[in-house]
Amino acid sequence: MYIKKVSVIAAAIAALSIVVSASANTLDKVKQSGVFTIGHRDASIPLSYYDDKQQPIGYSMDLCMKVAEAVKKELNLPNMEIKYQLVTSANRIPLLANGTVDIECGSTTNNADRQKQVSYLPTTFVTANRLVYKKNSGIKKLADLKGKTLVSTAGSTNIKGVTEMNASQNLGISIVSANGHAESFLMVETGRAAAFAMDDILLAGLVANSKAPGDYEISGEALSVEPYGIMVRKDDPKFKKLADGVISGLMTSGGINSIYDKWFMKPIPPKGITMNVPMSANLKKVIASPTDSPDPAVYK
């Protein structure tokens, strides 16, 4: 009886090990299942968002599709299925780590804390944490929000950063969180918050697609530098090497330029709005020398 129980326990542990191993080793996982799952956002315009048919599209999505094509070729899986999984700022890392998604293609800042849990492909965009507010609000910088309500998205580096600045500088701002970028912006739109702290490119996308774009202003004051990267599971060097090669190859070949222009310099779905955001000197520097460094100083 004792031996039988030990055997059952050993078998259970072995089975669990296989699941964990498959989850950690992305290429083996995809080879066994025939499915490659992409995590995406719903309102990170123009990086990862829904079109009018509720299909995920954007700059990050196009880059991840290049990775998916490389996985299909590497594994010789011509019929590999691509699935999409909506993620949020709060759950994107857990869903990647537990194997629900195989790659996260959104607007995720690469920093040292997150690199303890996940890995990043070479940085694909460089932005800054700024504020958006109504033009008649009298707000120009973070300190102007004393006694007012500031919203940011739960699970983002932005809410962590403004909370720390609020405390260290004794600014007296009431900071609240929302479940997504669209909800955060809606709070400013409806007057429930005086400003929304988020990456400037995402703020620009939300303003451009709002009912009255001319009513809003994005602060000149930059609260931090935010390098974006595509997330993959940690301790999976084989998959990271393959995916790194895809992104670095697009950079060295110049292929990334047409993808960038498609989403930042030309009309984009669903409304045909043009972001008109030329490639920054910071991003050009990264493209010339691809890096997955989490150090903000590298991107200045």
Tab-separated table of C-alpha atoms in Angstrom:
chain	number	residue	atom	x	y	z
A	1	MET	CA	0.000	0.000	0.000
A	2	TYR	CA	2.745	2.416	0.926
A	3	ILE	CA	4.683	1.618	-2.254
A	4	LYS	CA	1.565	2.140	-4.358
A	5	LYS	CA	0.902	5.559	-2.805
A	6	VAL	CA	4.488	6.620	-3.440
A	7	SER	CA	4.183	5.494	-7.065
A	8	VAL	CA	0.984	7.498	-7.534
A	9	ILE	CA	2.577	10.596	-6.004
A	10	ALA	CA	5.694	10.159	-8.125
A	11	ALA	CA	3.574	9.832	-11.257
A	12	ALA	CA	1.651	12.994	-10.368
A	13	ILE	CA	4.872	14.922	-9.807
A	14	ALA	CA	6.255	13.657	-13.104
A	15	ALA	CA	3.103	14.723	-14.945
A	16	LEU	CA	3.241	18.145	-13.335
A	17	SER	CA	6.889	18.462	-14.352
A	18	ILE	CA	5.966	17.755	-17.958
A	19	VAL	CA	3.295	20.486	-17.900
A	20	VAL	CA	5.661	22.994	-16.299
A	21	SER	CA	8.413	22.075	-18.758
A	22	ALA	CA	6.074	22.419	-21.715
A	23	SER	CA	4.901	25.781	-20.427
A	24	ALA	CA	8.481	27.035	-19.997
A	25	ASN	CA	9.749	25.652	-23.320
A	26	THR	CA	7.634	27.524	-25.822
A	27	LEU	CA	8.756	25.725	-28.976
A	28	ASP	CA	8.093	22.270	-27.488
A	29	LYS	CA	4.717	23.477	-26.219
A	30	VAL	CA	3.710	24.759	-29.649
A	31	LYS	CA	5.058	21.645	-31.381
A	32	GLN	CA	2.895	19.433	-29.151
A	33	SER	CA	-0.268	21.525	-29.357
A	34	GLY	CA	-0.005	22.971	-32.847
A	35	VAL	CA	-1.135	26.296	-31.403
A	36	PHE	CA	0.751	29.573	-30.902
A	37	THR	CA	-1.109	31.989	-28.612
A	38	ILE	CA	-0.571	35.734	-28.853
A	39	GLY	CA	-1.488	38.002	-25.939
A	40	HIS	CA	-2.782	41.393	-27.071
A	41	ARG	CA	-4.366	44.596	-25.749
A	42	ASP	CA	-7.717	46.187	-26.617
A	43	ALA	CA	-6.899	49.921	-26.570
A	44	SER	CA	-3.134	50.450	-26.919
A	45	ILE	CA	-3.487	52.452	-30.147
A	46	PRO	CA	-1.638	52.054	-32.521
A	47	LEU	CA	0.435	49.238	-31.016
A	48	SER	CA	-2.164	46.639	-30.056
A	49	TYR	CA	-5.904	47.266	-30.200
A	50	TYR	CA	-9.203	46.143	-31.704
A	51	ASP	CA	-10.398	47.171	-35.136
A	52	ASP	CA	-14.093	47.617	-35.947
A	53	LYS	CA	-14.462	43.834	-36.299
A	54	GLN	CA	-12.970	43.183	-32.837
A	55	GLN	CA	-9.794	41.773	-34.393
A	56	PRO	CA	-6.454	42.586	-32.719
A	57	ILE	CA	-4.245	44.764	-34.939
A	58	GLY	CA	-1.347	47.196	-34.552
A	59	TYR	CA	2.393	47.770	-34.749
A	60	SER	CA	3.241	45.254	-32.016
A	61	MET	CA	0.853	42.725	-33.535
A	62	ASP	CA	2.561	42.970	-36.938
A	63	LEU	CA	5.936	42.382	-35.307
A	64	CYS	CA	4.608	39.379	-33.400
A	65	MET	CA	3.153	37.910	-36.584
A	66	LYS	CA	6.699	37.922	-37.985
A	67	VAL	CA	7.752	35.906	-34.936
A	68	ALA	CA	4.819	33.528	-35.451
A	69	GLU	CA	5.902	32.953	-39.056
A	70	ALA	CA	9.413	32.100	-37.850
A	71	VAL	CA	8.016	29.638	-35.278
A	72	LYS	CA	5.911	27.947	-37.960
A	73	LYS	CA	8.981	27.573	-40.180
A	74	GLU	CA	11.286	26.451	-37.355
A	75	LEU	CA	8.872	23.728	-36.238
A	76	ASN	CA	7.793	22.781	-39.768
A	77	LEU	CA	4.148	23.315	-38.816
A	78	PRO	CA	2.447	24.656	-41.966
A	79	ASN	CA	-0.947	24.302	-40.283
A	80	MET	CA	0.053	25.937	-36.984
A	81	GLU	CA	-2.967	27.690	-35.505
A	82	ILE	CA	-2.616	31.219	-34.164
A	83	LYS	CA	-4.898	32.087	-31.271
A	84	TYR	CA	-5.429	35.468	-29.643
A	85	GLN	CA	-5.893	36.150	-25.951
A	86	LEU	CA	-6.854	39.565	-24.584
A	87	VAL	CA	-4.626	40.612	-21.671
A	88	THR	CA	-4.579	43.619	-19.349
A	89	SER	CA	-1.813	45.552	-17.620
A	90	ALA	CA	-2.589	43.584	-14.458
A	91	ASN	CA	-2.715	40.019	-15.840
A	92	ARG	CA	-0.326	40.050	-18.823
A	93	ILE	CA	2.708	38.760	-16.882
A	94	PRO	CA	0.836	35.976	-15.001
A	95	LEU	CA	-0.838	34.771	-18.219
A	96	LEU	CA	2.522	34.643	-19.977
A	97	ALA	CA	4.247	32.898	-17.083
A	98	ASN	CA	1.569	30.212	-16.679
A	99	GLY	CA	1.507	29.336	-20.375
A	100	THR	CA	-1.874	30.836	-21.284
A	101	VAL	CA	-0.123	33.014	-23.881
A	102	ASP	CA	3.199	32.337	-25.606
A	103	ILE	CA	4.126	35.934	-26.384
A	104	GLU	CA	2.735	39.299	-25.265
A	105	CYS	CA	2.324	41.860	-28.016
A	106	GLY	CA	1.167	45.119	-26.538
A	107	SER	CA	2.640	48.250	-25.001
A	108	THR	CA	4.681	46.832	-22.153
A	109	THR	CA	7.543	48.744	-20.549
A	110	ASN	CA	10.784	46.830	-20.146
A	111	ASN	CA	12.202	47.421	-16.668
A	112	ALA	CA	14.472	45.640	-14.200
A	113	ASP	CA	11.648	44.524	-11.882
A	114	ARG	CA	9.748	42.842	-14.696
A	115	GLN	CA	12.881	41.174	-16.026
A	116	LYS	CA	12.923	39.147	-12.800
A	117	GLN	CA	9.710	37.491	-14.026
A	118	VAL	CA	9.854	37.607	-17.839
A	119	SER	CA	12.225	38.231	-20.740
A	120	TYR	CA	11.968	40.828	-23.491
A	121	LEU	CA	12.823	40.897	-27.159
A	122	PRO	CA	14.793	43.930	-28.408
A	123	THR	CA	13.033	47.208	-27.647
A	124	THR	CA	10.590	48.157	-30.415
A	125	PHE	CA	9.386	51.580	-29.267
A	126	VAL	CA	10.486	54.315	-26.867
A	127	THR	CA	7.923	56.557	-25.213
A	128	ALA	CA	7.557	58.684	-22.054
A	129	ASN	CA	5.094	58.841	-19.166
A	130	ARG	CA	3.047	62.037	-19.488
A	131	LEU	CA	-0.353	63.439	-18.531
A	132	VAL	CA	-3.439	64.112	-20.606
A	133	TYR	CA	-6.027	66.632	-19.403
A	134	LYS	CA	-8.615	69.032	-20.754
A	135	LYS	CA	-7.155	72.254	-22.137
A	136	ASN	CA	-9.233	74.489	-19.875
A	137	SER	CA	-8.232	72.656	-16.683
A	138	GLY	CA	-5.273	74.838	-15.741
A	139	ILE	CA	-3.047	71.762	-15.602
A	140	LYS	CA	0.379	71.701	-17.235
A	141	LYS	CA	2.434	69.459	-14.983
A	142	LEU	CA	2.094	66.873	-12.214
A	143	ALA	CA	2.399	69.433	-9.405
A	144	ASP	CA	-0.705	71.237	-10.752
A	145	LEU	CA	-2.826	68.259	-9.681
A	146	LYS	CA	-2.598	69.039	-5.961
A	147	GLY	CA	-6.017	68.396	-4.407
A	148	LYS	CA	-7.255	66.838	-7.654
A	149	THR	CA	-7.784	63.261	-8.868
A	150	LEU	CA	-5.282	61.569	-11.162
A	151	VAL	CA	-6.119	58.251	-12.802
A	152	SER	CA	-3.812	55.634	-14.311
A	153	THR	CA	-4.186	52.051	-15.431
A	154	ALA	CA	-3.902	49.269	-12.849
A	155	GLY	CA	-0.758	47.157	-13.163
A	156	SER	CA	1.147	49.753	-15.209
A	157	THR	CA	4.547	51.276	-14.456
A	158	ASN	CA	2.844	54.653	-14.812
A	159	ILE	CA	0.620	54.340	-11.749
A	160	LYS	CA	3.571	53.055	-9.724
A	161	GLY	CA	5.713	55.999	-10.840
A	162	VAL	CA	3.187	58.758	-10.132
A	163	THR	CA	2.312	57.204	-6.765
A	164	GLU	CA	5.975	57.300	-5.751
A	165	MET	CA	6.376	60.903	-6.960
A	166	ASN	CA	3.205	61.948	-5.170
A	167	ALA	CA	4.545	60.561	-1.891
A	168	SER	CA	8.172	61.705	-2.208
A	169	GLN	CA	7.226	65.252	-3.279
A	170	ASN	CA	4.199	65.511	-0.947
A	171	LEU	CA	2.026	66.649	-3.856
A	172	GLY	CA	-1.338	65.861	-2.244
A	173	ILE	CA	-2.821	64.202	-5.337
A	174	SER	CA	-5.627	61.651	-5.081
A	175	ILE	CA	-4.536	58.746	-7.298
A	176	VAL	CA	-7.024	56.116	-8.486
A	177	SER	CA	-6.707	53.155	-10.844
A	178	ALA	CA	-8.851	51.947	-13.732
A	179	ASN	CA	-8.976	48.534	-15.406
A	180	GLY	CA	-7.794	49.655	-18.837
A	181	HIS	CA	-6.570	52.631	-20.854
A	182	ALA	CA	-10.001	53.281	-22.354
A	183	GLU	CA	-11.596	53.349	-18.904
A	184	SER	CA	-8.858	55.660	-17.586
A	185	PHE	CA	-9.376	58.099	-20.448
A	186	LEU	CA	-13.143	57.970	-19.979
A	187	MET	CA	-12.674	59.198	-16.406
A	188	VAL	CA	-11.006	62.361	-17.738
A	189	GLU	CA	-13.591	62.662	-20.496
A	190	THR	CA	-16.443	62.559	-17.961
A	191	GLY	CA	-14.756	64.728	-15.335
A	192	ARG	CA	-14.234	62.008	-12.739
A	193	ALA	CA	-10.481	62.593	-12.948
A	194	ALA	CA	-8.576	65.749	-13.804
A	195	ALA	CA	-5.778	63.924	-15.638
A	196	PHE	CA	-4.631	60.508	-16.827
A	197	ALA	CA	-0.982	59.439	-16.520
A	198	MET	CA	0.168	57.064	-19.252
A	199	ASP	CA	2.700	56.637	-22.060
A	200	ASP	CA	2.461	59.557	-24.462
A	201	ILE	CA	1.935	57.469	-27.598
A	202	LEU	CA	-1.061	55.726	-26.007
A	203	LEU	CA	-2.474	59.059	-24.858
A	204	ALA	CA	-2.088	60.416	-28.392
A	205	GLY	CA	-4.003	57.436	-29.776
A	206	LEU	CA	-6.829	57.841	-27.279
A	207	VAL	CA	-7.108	61.575	-27.936
A	208	ALA	CA	-7.070	61.107	-31.716
A	209	ASN	CA	-9.920	58.602	-31.495
A	210	SER	CA	-11.967	60.537	-28.939
A	211	LYS	CA	-15.199	62.432	-29.635
A	212	ALA	CA	-13.488	65.840	-29.349
A	213	PRO	CA	-9.698	65.573	-29.890
A	214	GLY	CA	-9.297	69.345	-29.737
A	215	ASP	CA	-10.429	69.412	-26.092
A	216	TYR	CA	-7.315	67.660	-24.783
A	217	GLU	CA	-3.668	68.417	-24.216
A	218	ILE	CA	-0.726	66.131	-23.436
A	219	SER	CA	1.844	67.516	-21.005
A	220	GLY	CA	5.255	68.672	-22.150
A	221	GLU	CA	6.618	67.396	-18.847
A	222	ALA	CA	7.918	63.828	-19.211
A	223	LEU	CA	7.768	61.882	-15.949
A	224	SER	CA	9.885	58.934	-17.149
A	225	VAL	CA	11.333	57.170	-20.191
A	226	GLU	CA	9.441	53.994	-21.167
A	227	PRO	CA	11.088	51.475	-23.544
A	228	TYR	CA	8.529	49.020	-24.947
A	229	GLY	CA	9.355	45.399	-25.619
A	230	ILE	CA	7.564	42.216	-26.644
A	231	MET	CA	7.461	39.847	-23.657
A	232	VAL	CA	8.339	36.142	-23.723
A	233	ARG	CA	8.717	33.599	-20.937
A	234	LYS	CA	11.791	33.728	-18.768
A	235	ASP	CA	14.426	30.958	-18.908
A	236	ASP	CA	13.463	29.869	-22.415
A	237	PRO	CA	16.673	30.688	-24.333
A	238	LYS	CA	15.824	28.677	-27.466
A	239	PHE	CA	12.610	30.575	-28.175
A	240	LYS	CA	14.095	33.920	-27.141
A	241	LYS	CA	17.029	33.401	-29.528
A	242	LEU	CA	14.654	32.670	-32.408
A	243	ALA	CA	12.371	35.639	-31.621
A	244	ASP	CA	15.303	37.991	-30.930
A	245	GLY	CA	16.654	37.108	-34.365
A	246	VAL	CA	13.354	38.042	-36.002
A	247	ILE	CA	13.160	41.495	-34.392
A	248	SER	CA	16.882	42.248	-34.749
A	249	GLY	CA	16.699	41.101	-38.365
A	250	LEU	CA	13.852	43.522	-39.097
A	251	MET	CA	15.944	46.296	-37.586
A	252	THR	CA	19.211	45.568	-39.388
A	253	SER	CA	17.456	44.971	-42.718
A	254	GLY	CA	15.360	48.117	-42.463
A	255	GLY	CA	12.166	46.067	-42.654
A	256	ILE	CA	10.873	47.620	-39.455
A	257	ASN	CA	10.693	51.044	-41.119
A	258	SER	CA	7.738	50.175	-43.352
A	259	ILE	CA	5.916	48.563	-40.418
A	260	TYR	CA	6.505	51.698	-38.328
A	261	ASP	CA	5.296	53.990	-41.129
A	262	LYS	CA	2.158	51.870	-41.600
A	263	TRP	CA	1.023	52.470	-38.017
A	264	PHE	CA	2.495	55.841	-37.060
A	265	MET	CA	2.594	57.846	-40.308
A	266	LYS	CA	-0.368	56.611	-42.368
A	267	PRO	CA	-4.131	56.376	-41.777
A	268	ILE	CA	-4.995	53.471	-39.501
A	269	PRO	CA	-8.200	51.526	-38.816
A	270	PRO	CA	-10.917	51.880	-37.804
A	271	LYS	CA	-11.359	55.629	-38.378
A	272	GLY	CA	-8.538	56.320	-40.830
A	273	ILE	CA	-6.819	58.665	-38.381
A	274	THR	CA	-3.102	59.378	-38.891
A	275	MET	CA	-1.018	59.442	-35.703
A	276	ASN	CA	1.728	61.472	-37.441
A	277	VAL	CA	4.439	60.406	-34.983
A	278	PRO	CA	7.805	60.307	-36.799
A	279	MET	CA	10.357	57.812	-35.519
A	280	SER	CA	12.222	59.385	-32.589
A	281	ALA	CA	15.981	59.702	-32.308
A	282	ASN	CA	15.743	57.374	-29.271
A	283	LEU	CA	14.162	54.603	-31.343
A	284	LYS	CA	16.541	55.139	-34.276
A	285	LYS	CA	19.391	54.587	-31.814
A	286	VAL	CA	17.852	51.263	-30.723
A	287	ILE	CA	17.300	50.134	-34.300
A	288	ALA	CA	20.956	50.847	-35.104
A	289	SER	CA	22.029	48.786	-32.078
A	290	PRO	CA	19.209	46.437	-30.949
A	291	THR	CA	19.000	45.979	-27.185
A	292	ASP	CA	16.710	44.429	-24.583
A	293	SER	CA	18.251	46.478	-21.747
A	294	PRO	CA	15.843	47.568	-18.985
A	295	ASP	CA	18.011	50.597	-18.121
A	296	PRO	CA	16.160	53.849	-18.995
A	297	ALA	CA	19.518	55.618	-19.415
A	298	VAL	CA	20.218	53.489	-22.508
A	299	TYR	CA	17.259	55.119	-24.266
A	300	LYS	CA	17.990	58.773	-23.581
